PDB file of C-alpha atoms in Angstrom:
ATOM      1  CA  UNK A  24       7.436 155.389  37.772  1.00 69.00           C
ATOM      2  CA  UNK A  25       5.541 153.210  40.234  1.00 78.00           C
ATOM      3  CA  UNK A  26       4.107 154.619  43.446  1.00 83.00           C
ATOM      4  CA  UNK A  27       6.675 152.704  45.466  1.00 82.00           C
ATOM      5  CA  UNK A  28       9.634 154.087  43.545  1.00 82.00           C
ATOM      6  CA  UNK A  29       8.266 157.637  43.746  1.00 88.00           C
ATOM      7  CA  UNK A  30       7.915 157.164  47.489  1.00 89.00           C
ATOM      8  CA  UNK A  31      11.431 155.730  47.753  1.00 91.00           C
ATOM      9  CA  UNK A  32      12.982 158.608  45.860  1.00 92.00           C
ATOM     10  CA  UNK A  33      11.174 161.045  48.118  1.00 94.00           C
ATOM     11  CA  UNK A  34      12.542 159.235  51.181  1.00 94.00           C
ATOM     12  CA  UNK A  35      16.074 159.426  49.771  1.00 96.00           C
ATOM     13  CA  UNK A  36      15.690 163.142  49.026  1.00 96.00           C
ATOM     14  CA  UNK A  37      14.553 163.792  52.581  1.00 96.00           C
ATOM     15  CA  UNK A  38      17.424 161.829  54.056  1.00 97.00           C
ATOM     16  CA  UNK A  39      19.941 163.534  51.740  1.00 97.00           C
ATOM     17  CA  UNK A  40      18.680 166.962  52.777  1.00 96.00           C
ATOM     18  CA  UNK A  41      19.269 166.104  56.424  1.00 96.00           C
ATOM     19  CA  UNK A  42      22.966 165.364  55.853  1.00 97.00           C
ATOM     20  CA  UNK A  43      25.295 168.193  56.806  1.00 95.00           C
ATOM     21  CA  UNK A  44      28.377 166.619  55.227  1.00 96.00           C
ATOM     22  CA  UNK A  45      28.632 167.296  51.497  1.00 97.00           C
ATOM     23  CA  UNK A  46      30.001 163.853  50.636  1.00 97.00           C
ATOM     24  CA  UNK A  47      27.217 162.116  52.641  1.00 97.00           C
ATOM     25  CA  UNK A  48      24.566 164.107  50.794  1.00 97.00           C
ATOM     26  CA  UNK A  49      26.322 163.180  47.552  1.00 98.00           C
ATOM     27  CA  UNK A  50      26.099 159.481  48.424  1.00 98.00           C
ATOM     28  CA  UNK A  51      22.339 159.445  49.002  1.00 98.00           C
ATOM     29  CA  UNK A  52      21.610 161.535  45.911  1.00 97.00           C
ATOM     30  CA  UNK A  53      23.771 159.246  43.775  1.00 98.00           C
ATOM     31  CA  UNK A  54      21.929 156.260  45.235  1.00 97.00           C
ATOM     32  CA  UNK A  55      18.706 157.874  44.057  1.00 96.00           C
ATOM     33  CA  UNK A  56      20.065 157.834  40.513  1.00 96.00           C
ATOM     34  CA  UNK A  57      20.843 154.145  40.728  1.00 96.00           C
ATOM     35  CA  UNK A  58      17.344 153.471  42.059  1.00 94.00           C
ATOM     36  CA  UNK A  59      15.925 155.341  39.054  1.00 94.00           C
ATOM     37  CA  UNK A  60      18.124 153.204  36.838  1.00 95.00           C
ATOM     38  CA  UNK A  61      16.892 150.041  38.583  1.00 94.00           C
ATOM     39  CA  UNK A  62      13.296 151.117  37.892  1.00 94.00           C
ATOM     40  CA  UNK A  63      13.983 151.776  34.239  1.00 94.00           C
ATOM     41  CA  UNK A  64      15.843 148.505  33.720  1.00 95.00           C
ATOM     42  CA  UNK A  65      13.179 146.553  35.578  1.00 93.00           C
ATOM     43  CA  UNK A  66      10.481 148.059  33.356  1.00 93.00           C
ATOM     44  CA  UNK A  67      12.464 147.251  30.213  1.00 94.00           C
ATOM     45  CA  UNK A  68      13.261 143.690  31.278  1.00 94.00           C
ATOM     46  CA  UNK A  69       9.659 143.119  32.376  1.00 92.00           C
ATOM     47  CA  UNK A  70       8.492 144.369  28.989  1.00 93.00           C
ATOM     48  CA  UNK A  71      10.903 142.082  27.209  1.00 91.00           C
ATOM     49  CA  UNK A  72       9.760 139.070  29.242  1.00 90.00           C
ATOM     50  CA  UNK A  73       6.121 139.891  28.337  1.00 89.00           C
ATOM     51  CA  UNK A  74       6.989 140.427  24.702  1.00 89.00           C
ATOM     52  CA  UNK A  75       8.868 137.182  24.360  1.00 88.00           C
ATOM     53  CA  UNK A  76       6.206 135.193  26.227  1.00 86.00           C
ATOM     54  CA  UNK A  77       3.475 136.542  23.961  1.00 83.00           C
ATOM     55  CA  UNK A  78       3.817 134.090  21.099  1.00 76.00           C
ATOM     56  CA  UNK A  79       0.527 133.606  19.218  1.00 76.00           C
ATOM     57  CA  UNK A  80       2.285 131.180  16.845  1.00 76.00           C
ATOM     58  CA  UNK A  81       2.648 128.766  19.736  1.00 69.00           C
ATOM     59  CA  UNK A  82      -0.997 128.861  20.785  1.00 66.00           C
TER      60      UNK A  82
ATOM     61  CA  UNK B  10      41.388 146.661  46.838  1.00 94.00           C
ATOM     62  CA  UNK B  11      44.079 149.334  47.057  1.00 98.00           C
ATOM     63  CA  UNK B  12      44.034 152.339  44.774  1.00 98.00           C
ATOM     64  CA  UNK B  13      47.072 154.544  44.393  1.00 98.00           C
ATOM     65  CA  UNK B  14      46.221 158.116  43.397  1.00 98.00           C
ATOM     66  CA  UNK B  15      49.186 160.005  41.977  1.00 98.00           C
ATOM     67  CA  UNK B  16      48.408 163.690  41.590  1.00 98.00           C
ATOM     68  CA  UNK B  17      50.540 165.887  39.394  1.00 98.00           C
ATOM     69  CA  UNK B  18      49.987 169.625  39.723  1.00 98.00           C
ATOM     70  CA  UNK B  19      52.637 172.337  40.032  1.00 97.00           C
ATOM     71  CA  UNK B  20      50.491 174.441  42.423  1.00 97.00           C
ATOM     72  CA  UNK B  21      48.194 172.049  44.181  1.00 97.00           C
ATOM     73  CA  UNK B  22      47.126 174.410  46.962  1.00 96.00           C
ATOM     74  CA  UNK B  23      45.813 176.919  44.415  1.00 97.00           C
ATOM     75  CA  UNK B  24      43.739 174.367  42.528  1.00 98.00           C
ATOM     76  CA  UNK B  25      40.084 174.316  43.633  1.00 98.00           C
ATOM     77  CA  UNK B  26      39.361 171.213  41.545  1.00 98.00           C
ATOM     78  CA  UNK B  27      42.257 169.266  43.087  1.00 98.00           C
ATOM     79  CA  UNK B  28      41.265 170.362  46.597  1.00 98.00           C
ATOM     80  CA  UNK B  29      37.696 169.288  45.857  1.00 98.00           C
ATOM     81  CA  UNK B  30      38.855 165.871  44.654  1.00 98.00           C
ATOM     82  CA  UNK B  31      41.025 165.449  47.737  1.00 98.00           C
ATOM     83  CA  UNK B  32      38.028 166.138  49.975  1.00 98.00           C
ATOM     84  CA  UNK B  33      36.017 163.624  47.936  1.00 98.00           C
ATOM     85  CA  UNK B  34      38.404 160.703  48.412  1.00 98.00           C
ATOM     86  CA  UNK B  35      36.781 157.490  49.674  1.00 96.00           C
ATOM     87  CA  UNK B  36      37.457 156.756  53.341  1.00 91.00           C
ATOM     88  CA  UNK B  37      39.477 153.592  52.850  1.00 92.00           C
ATOM     89  CA  UNK B  38      41.675 151.712  50.414  1.00 96.00           C
ATOM     90  CA  UNK B  39      43.357 154.823  49.016  1.00 98.00           C
ATOM     91  CA  UNK B  40      46.980 155.865  48.962  1.00 98.00           C
ATOM     92  CA  UNK B  41      47.231 159.480  47.833  1.00 98.00           C
ATOM     93  CA  UNK B  42      50.416 161.199  46.737  1.00 98.00           C
ATOM     94  CA  UNK B  43      51.238 164.592  45.303  1.00 98.00           C
ATOM     95  CA  UNK B  44      54.156 164.047  42.951  1.00 98.00           C
ATOM     96  CA  UNK B  45      55.511 167.615  42.994  1.00 97.00           C
ATOM     97  CA  UNK B  46      55.144 167.609  46.785  1.00 97.00           C
ATOM     98  CA  UNK B  47      58.018 165.124  47.176  1.00 95.00           C
ATOM     99  CA  UNK B  48      61.354 166.807  47.885  1.00 92.00           C
ATOM    100  CA  UNK B  49      63.060 164.016  45.967  1.00 95.00           C
ATOM    101  CA  UNK B  50      61.550 161.005  44.290  1.00 95.00           C
ATOM    102  CA  UNK B  51      62.324 157.871  46.284  1.00 97.00           C
ATOM    103  CA  UNK B  52      62.366 155.383  43.414  1.00 97.00           C
ATOM    104  CA  UNK B  53      62.255 152.266  45.601  1.00 97.00           C
ATOM    105  CA  UNK B  54      59.303 153.613  47.594  1.00 97.00           C
ATOM    106  CA  UNK B  55      57.427 154.716  44.477  1.00 98.00           C
ATOM    107  CA  UNK B  56      57.942 151.343  42.830  1.00 97.00           C
ATOM    108  CA  UNK B  57      56.825 149.535  45.983  1.00 97.00           C
ATOM    109  CA  UNK B  58      53.618 151.608  46.064  1.00 97.00           C
ATOM    110  CA  UNK B  59      52.949 150.660  42.458  1.00 98.00           C
ATOM    111  CA  UNK B  60      53.511 146.977  43.190  1.00 97.00           C
ATOM    112  CA  UNK B  61      51.164 147.146  46.147  1.00 97.00           C
ATOM    113  CA  UNK B  62      48.281 148.870  44.300  1.00 98.00           C
ATOM    114  CA  UNK B  63      45.514 147.118  42.374  1.00 98.00           C
ATOM    115  CA  UNK B  64      44.471 150.273  40.561  1.00 98.00           C
ATOM    116  CA  UNK B  65      46.717 153.216  39.725  1.00 98.00           C
ATOM    117  CA  UNK B  66      45.194 156.621  39.052  1.00 98.00           C
ATOM    118  CA  UNK B  67      47.139 159.412  37.379  1.00 98.00           C
ATOM    119  CA  UNK B  68      45.385 162.678  38.147  1.00 98.00           C
ATOM    120  CA  UNK B  69      46.340 166.012  36.607  1.00 98.00           C
ATOM    121  CA  UNK B  70      45.209 169.107  34.700  1.00 98.00           C
ATOM    122  CA  UNK B  71      45.674 168.974  30.943  1.00 98.00           C
ATOM    123  CA  UNK B  72      48.529 171.287  29.924  1.00 98.00           C
ATOM    124  CA  UNK B  73      49.026 171.567  26.167  1.00 97.00           C
ATOM    125  CA  UNK B  74      47.427 168.192  25.441  1.00 97.00           C
ATOM    126  CA  UNK B  75      49.527 166.364  28.007  1.00 97.00           C
ATOM    127  CA  UNK B  76      50.156 165.922  31.716  1.00 98.00           C
ATOM    128  CA  UNK B  77      52.240 168.515  33.603  1.00 98.00           C
ATOM    129  CA  UNK B  78      56.020 168.140  33.419  1.00 98.00           C
ATOM    130  CA  UNK B  79      56.093 166.730  36.960  1.00 97.00           C
ATOM    131  CA  UNK B  80      54.342 163.554  35.868  1.00 98.00           C
ATOM    132  CA  UNK B  81      56.712 163.037  32.955  1.00 98.00           C
ATOM    133  CA  UNK B  82      59.640 163.458  35.303  1.00 97.00           C
ATOM    134  CA  UNK B  83      58.068 160.926  37.672  1.00 98.00           C
ATOM    135  CA  UNK B  84      57.612 158.487  34.758  1.00 98.00           C
ATOM    136  CA  UNK B  85      61.186 158.913  33.578  1.00 97.00           C
ATOM    137  CA  UNK B  86      62.570 158.467  37.093  1.00 97.00           C
ATOM    138  CA  UNK B  87      60.344 155.764  38.580  1.00 98.00           C
ATOM    139  CA  UNK B  88      59.268 153.690  35.599  1.00 97.00           C
ATOM    140  CA  UNK B  89      62.664 152.355  34.699  1.00 95.00           C
ATOM    141  CA  UNK B  90      62.895 149.888  31.857  1.00 93.00           C
ATOM    142  CA  UNK B  91      64.025 147.121  34.174  1.00 93.00           C
ATOM    143  CA  UNK B  92      61.122 147.765  36.521  1.00 95.00           C
ATOM    144  CA  UNK B  93      58.393 147.863  33.878  1.00 95.00           C
ATOM    145  CA  UNK B  94      59.458 145.091  31.494  1.00 92.00           C
ATOM    146  CA  UNK B  95      63.213 144.789  31.154  1.00 83.00           C
ATOM    147  CA  UNK B  96      63.597 141.544  33.054  1.00 81.00           C
ATOM    148  CA  UNK B  97      60.390 140.040  31.622  1.00 86.00           C
ATOM    149  CA  UNK B  98      58.717 139.983  35.001  1.00 89.00           C
ATOM    150  CA  UNK B  99      56.135 142.729  34.436  1.00 95.00           C
ATOM    151  CA  UNK B 100      55.339 143.588  38.094  1.00 95.00           C
ATOM    152  CA  UNK B 101      52.513 145.880  36.994  1.00 97.00           C
ATOM    153  CA  UNK B 102      50.756 143.299  34.821  1.00 97.00           C
ATOM    154  CA  UNK B 103      47.044 142.952  35.439  1.00 97.00           C
ATOM    155  CA  UNK B 104      46.746 146.207  37.392  1.00 98.00           C
ATOM    156  CA  UNK B 105      44.322 148.845  36.179  1.00 98.00           C
ATOM    157  CA  UNK B 106      45.445 152.310  35.170  1.00 98.00           C
ATOM    158  CA  UNK B 107      42.982 155.196  35.186  1.00 98.00           C
ATOM    159  CA  UNK B 108      43.328 158.854  34.266  1.00 98.00           C
ATOM    160  CA  UNK B 109      41.519 161.692  36.029  1.00 98.00           C
ATOM    161  CA  UNK B 110      42.102 164.740  33.882  1.00 98.00           C
ATOM    162  CA  UNK B 111      40.742 168.255  34.368  1.00 98.00           C
ATOM    163  CA  UNK B 112      40.394 170.582  31.416  1.00 98.00           C
ATOM    164  CA  UNK B 113      39.793 174.293  30.957  1.00 97.00           C
ATOM    165  CA  UNK B 114      37.828 173.675  27.780  1.00 98.00           C
ATOM    166  CA  UNK B 115      34.340 172.117  27.540  1.00 98.00           C
ATOM    167  CA  UNK B 116      33.608 168.554  26.489  1.00 98.00           C
ATOM    168  CA  UNK B 117      32.593 169.416  22.927  1.00 98.00           C
ATOM    169  CA  UNK B 118      36.024 170.973  22.314  1.00 98.00           C
ATOM    170  CA  UNK B 119      37.670 167.550  22.480  1.00 98.00           C
ATOM    171  CA  UNK B 120      36.596 166.033  19.191  1.00 98.00           C
ATOM    172  CA  UNK B 121      37.504 166.302  15.540  1.00 97.00           C
ATOM    173  CA  UNK B 122      36.157 169.637  14.364  1.00 98.00           C
ATOM    174  CA  UNK B 123      35.881 170.890  17.958  1.00 98.00           C
ATOM    175  CA  UNK B 124      37.899 173.833  19.293  1.00 98.00           C
ATOM    176  CA  UNK B 125      40.794 171.535  20.251  1.00 97.00           C
ATOM    177  CA  UNK B 126      40.287 169.264  17.228  1.00 97.00           C
ATOM    178  CA  UNK B 127      41.539 166.319  19.255  1.00 97.00           C
ATOM    179  CA  UNK B 128      40.025 163.734  21.570  1.00 98.00           C
ATOM    180  CA  UNK B 129      41.413 163.222  25.062  1.00 98.00           C
ATOM    181  CA  UNK B 130      42.077 159.600  24.117  1.00 98.00           C
ATOM    182  CA  UNK B 131      44.324 160.822  21.296  1.00 98.00           C
ATOM    183  CA  UNK B 132      46.088 163.395  23.472  1.00 98.00           C
ATOM    184  CA  UNK B 133      46.813 160.840  26.176  1.00 98.00           C
ATOM    185  CA  UNK B 134      47.857 158.064  23.793  1.00 98.00           C
ATOM    186  CA  UNK B 135      51.424 157.888  25.221  1.00 98.00           C
ATOM    187  CA  UNK B 136      49.997 156.963  28.641  1.00 98.00           C
ATOM    188  CA  UNK B 137      47.785 154.328  27.020  1.00 98.00           C
ATOM    189  CA  UNK B 138      50.832 152.917  25.225  1.00 98.00           C
ATOM    190  CA  UNK B 139      52.746 152.801  28.500  1.00 97.00           C
ATOM    191  CA  UNK B 140      49.811 150.946  30.082  1.00 98.00           C
ATOM    192  CA  UNK B 141      49.881 148.438  27.255  1.00 97.00           C
ATOM    193  CA  UNK B 142      53.648 147.998  27.496  1.00 96.00           C
ATOM    194  CA  UNK B 143      53.404 147.238  31.201  1.00 97.00           C
ATOM    195  CA  UNK B 144      50.581 144.749  30.533  1.00 97.00           C
ATOM    196  CA  UNK B 145      48.194 146.824  32.598  1.00 98.00           C
ATOM    197  CA  UNK B 146      44.513 147.423  31.828  1.00 98.00           C
ATOM    198  CA  UNK B 147      43.584 150.897  30.612  1.00 98.00           C
ATOM    199  CA  UNK B 148      40.382 152.256  32.150  1.00 98.00           C
ATOM    200  CA  UNK B 149      38.202 154.686  30.211  1.00 98.00           C
ATOM    201  CA  UNK B 150      39.444 158.214  31.008  1.00 98.00           C
ATOM    202  CA  UNK B 151      37.610 160.158  33.726  1.00 98.00           C
ATOM    203  CA  UNK B 152      37.526 163.729  32.413  1.00 98.00           C
ATOM    204  CA  UNK B 153      36.372 166.730  34.431  1.00 98.00           C
ATOM    205  CA  UNK B 154      35.582 169.564  32.063  1.00 98.00           C
ATOM    206  CA  UNK B 155      35.552 173.167  33.340  1.00 98.00           C
ATOM    207  CA  UNK B 156      35.268 172.394  37.039  1.00 98.00           C
ATOM    208  CA  UNK B 157      34.831 176.073  37.814  1.00 97.00           C
ATOM    209  CA  UNK B 158      31.520 176.176  35.968  1.00 98.00           C
ATOM    210  CA  UNK B 159      29.955 173.170  37.741  1.00 98.00           C
ATOM    211  CA  UNK B 160      26.811 173.861  39.749  1.00 98.00           C
ATOM    212  CA  UNK B 161      26.146 172.213  43.113  1.00 97.00           C
ATOM    213  CA  UNK B 162      24.113 169.236  41.787  1.00 97.00           C
ATOM    214  CA  UNK B 163      26.925 168.470  39.335  1.00 98.00           C
ATOM    215  CA  UNK B 164      29.512 168.725  42.077  1.00 98.00           C
ATOM    216  CA  UNK B 165      27.495 166.377  44.281  1.00 98.00           C
ATOM    217  CA  UNK B 166      27.368 163.884  41.434  1.00 98.00           C
ATOM    218  CA  UNK B 167      31.091 164.333  40.782  1.00 98.00           C
ATOM    219  CA  UNK B 168      31.960 163.289  44.356  1.00 98.00           C
ATOM    220  CA  UNK B 169      30.425 159.843  43.905  1.00 98.00           C
ATOM    221  CA  UNK B 170      31.397 159.356  40.257  1.00 98.00           C
ATOM    222  CA  UNK B 171      34.992 160.063  41.305  1.00 98.00           C
ATOM    223  CA  UNK B 172      34.813 157.676  44.263  1.00 98.00           C
ATOM    224  CA  UNK B 173      33.409 154.983  41.999  1.00 98.00           C
ATOM    225  CA  UNK B 174      36.124 155.572  39.414  1.00 98.00           C
ATOM    226  CA  UNK B 175      38.700 155.023  42.139  1.00 98.00           C
ATOM    227  CA  UNK B 176      37.145 151.981  43.785  1.00 98.00           C
ATOM    228  CA  UNK B 177      34.300 150.413  41.796  1.00 98.00           C
ATOM    229  CA  UNK B 178      34.769 147.237  39.801  1.00 98.00           C
ATOM    230  CA  UNK B 179      34.987 147.841  36.068  1.00 96.00           C
ATOM    231  CA  UNK B 180      33.246 147.987  33.651  1.00 97.00           C
ATOM    232  CA  UNK B 181      30.832 150.607  34.911  1.00 97.00           C
ATOM    233  CA  UNK B 182      27.710 148.447  34.428  1.00 96.00           C
ATOM    234  CA  UNK B 183      24.500 148.658  36.427  1.00 96.00           C
ATOM    235  CA  UNK B 184      25.409 145.384  38.158  1.00 95.00           C
ATOM    236  CA  UNK B 185      28.783 146.748  39.277  1.00 97.00           C
ATOM    237  CA  UNK B 186      27.242 150.076  40.272  1.00 97.00           C
ATOM    238  CA  UNK B 187      24.617 148.290  42.391  1.00 97.00           C
ATOM    239  CA  UNK B 188      27.299 146.177  44.049  1.00 96.00           C
ATOM    240  CA  UNK B 189      29.318 149.286  44.876  1.00 97.00           C
ATOM    241  CA  UNK B 190      26.386 151.028  46.526  1.00 97.00           C
ATOM    242  CA  UNK B 191      25.216 147.860  48.284  1.00 96.00           C
ATOM    243  CA  UNK B 192      28.691 147.427  49.752  1.00 94.00           C
ATOM    244  CA  UNK B 193      28.601 150.930  51.268  1.00 95.00           C
ATOM    245  CA  UNK B 194      24.963 151.188  52.231  1.00 95.00           C
ATOM    246  CA  UNK B 195      25.095 149.442  55.588  1.00 92.00           C
ATOM    247  CA  UNK B 196      28.027 151.558  56.783  1.00 93.00           C
ATOM    248  CA  UNK B 197      26.266 154.710  55.592  1.00 96.00           C
ATOM    249  CA  UNK B 198      23.089 153.687  57.438  1.00 97.00           C
ATOM    250  CA  UNK B 199      25.070 152.861  60.596  1.00 95.00           C
ATOM    251  CA  UNK B 200      26.583 156.318  60.770  1.00 94.00           C
ATOM    252  CA  UNK B 201      23.208 158.065  60.541  1.00 96.00           C
ATOM    253  CA  UNK B 202      21.907 159.691  63.736  1.00 95.00           C
ATOM    254  CA  UNK B 203      19.328 157.561  65.582  1.00 95.00           C
ATOM    255  CA  UNK B 204      16.303 159.487  64.309  1.00 95.00           C
ATOM    256  CA  UNK B 205      17.316 158.873  60.676  1.00 96.00           C
ATOM    257  CA  UNK B 206      18.159 155.183  61.071  1.00 96.00           C
ATOM    258  CA  UNK B 207      14.671 153.893  60.246  1.00 95.00           C
ATOM    259  CA  UNK B 208      14.505 155.809  56.985  1.00 95.00           C
ATOM    260  CA  UNK B 209      18.011 154.690  56.095  1.00 96.00           C
ATOM    261  CA  UNK B 210      17.245 151.023  56.749  1.00 96.00           C
ATOM    262  CA  UNK B 211      14.029 151.199  54.754  1.00 94.00           C
ATOM    263  CA  UNK B 212      15.841 152.690  51.781  1.00 95.00           C
ATOM    264  CA  UNK B 213      18.531 150.015  51.995  1.00 96.00           C
ATOM    265  CA  UNK B 214      15.870 147.271  52.108  1.00 94.00           C
ATOM    266  CA  UNK B 215      14.020 148.519  49.053  1.00 93.00           C
ATOM    267  CA  UNK B 216      17.305 148.947  47.212  1.00 94.00           C
ATOM    268  CA  UNK B 217      18.178 145.291  47.935  1.00 95.00           C
ATOM    269  CA  UNK B 218      14.710 144.134  46.879  1.00 94.00           C
ATOM    270  CA  UNK B 219      15.027 146.045  43.588  1.00 93.00           C
ATOM    271  CA  UNK B 220      18.366 144.413  43.043  1.00 94.00           C
ATOM    272  CA  UNK B 221      17.019 140.911  43.633  1.00 95.00           C
ATOM    273  CA  UNK B 222      14.025 141.608  41.430  1.00 95.00           C
ATOM    274  CA  UNK B 223      16.349 142.667  38.593  1.00 95.00           C
ATOM    275  CA  UNK B 224      18.410 139.490  39.027  1.00 94.00           C
ATOM    276  CA  UNK B 225      15.251 137.378  38.824  1.00 95.00           C
ATOM    277  CA  UNK B 226      14.063 139.161  35.690  1.00 95.00           C
ATOM    278  CA  UNK B 227      17.457 138.669  34.081  1.00 94.00           C
ATOM    279  CA  UNK B 228      17.367 134.944  34.908  1.00 94.00           C
ATOM    280  CA  UNK B 229      13.819 134.575  33.577  1.00 93.00           C
ATOM    281  CA  UNK B 230      14.766 136.324  30.376  1.00 93.00           C
ATOM    282  CA  UNK B 231      17.826 134.125  29.929  1.00 93.00           C
ATOM    283  CA  UNK B 232      15.628 131.062  30.372  1.00 92.00           C
ATOM    284  CA  UNK B 233      13.107 132.271  27.787  1.00 91.00           C
ATOM    285  CA  UNK B 234      15.880 133.023  25.296  1.00 89.00           C
ATOM    286  CA  UNK B 235      17.347 129.589  25.854  1.00 90.00           C
ATOM    287  CA  UNK B 236      13.989 127.958  25.092  1.00 86.00           C
ATOM    288  CA  UNK B 237      13.599 130.089  21.971  1.00 82.00           C
ATOM    289  CA  UNK B 238      16.928 128.777  20.729  1.00 77.00           C
ATOM    290  CA  UNK B 239      15.777 125.179  21.083  1.00 72.00           C
TER     291      UNK B 239
END
């Protein structure tokens, strides 16, 4: 997890904790999950881009 | 998009799971009806509601591997042959049909060799067949196992998973999930009290940036793959 995403998740947690309505809290916490998913996917895609660009046979 | 939620439960007021789901309903685009709560079934009205909806949700507890009798009675009364397919007009064609089913047994019970020795897909096959007959699209079932045992974090998650099942574009891919959240974010930020607005806006901005970044990566990757094919 990058520093920025750790920071973002912390911000979302704080905001979620300030919500008195259960369904509002649920929204922000669920958003946090999607952000975590974005991070994971971004890391995987970035890795794939690197892997596919690294082609010693084309040097 | 309009979603019609048809709830079948003989004692709705006594059901904590059904009350929870009712409280969790999204704020807009939902028509909610309790089937057993109707004194008599107004066939014309019920059929009109079905015609009007883009997504139809049948929501009920699993009783002996099926929906409660009330739903079957509703089917037999409202879904007349002429209405569904008899005149070859198929007014329900292209609509999505989803099932929200609550069970008293845990998830692992619903598989071959499990305590119930049957999957939910198998138990609810007649509803899938009906969906097919009406030329509707069957959505993957949304099961809620043992609601009474859920802890608070699971209940919080259930609220949004349920809302998404009712209103999010299918299939449930990351792209569609992101779109769903993006669509709601600005309204959620707007309703925050003034002192929380800055944090809310910041979160929304980073979320959008992440989304764009993912789109770019996907495009780049597609380009690389295309070149590899050459």
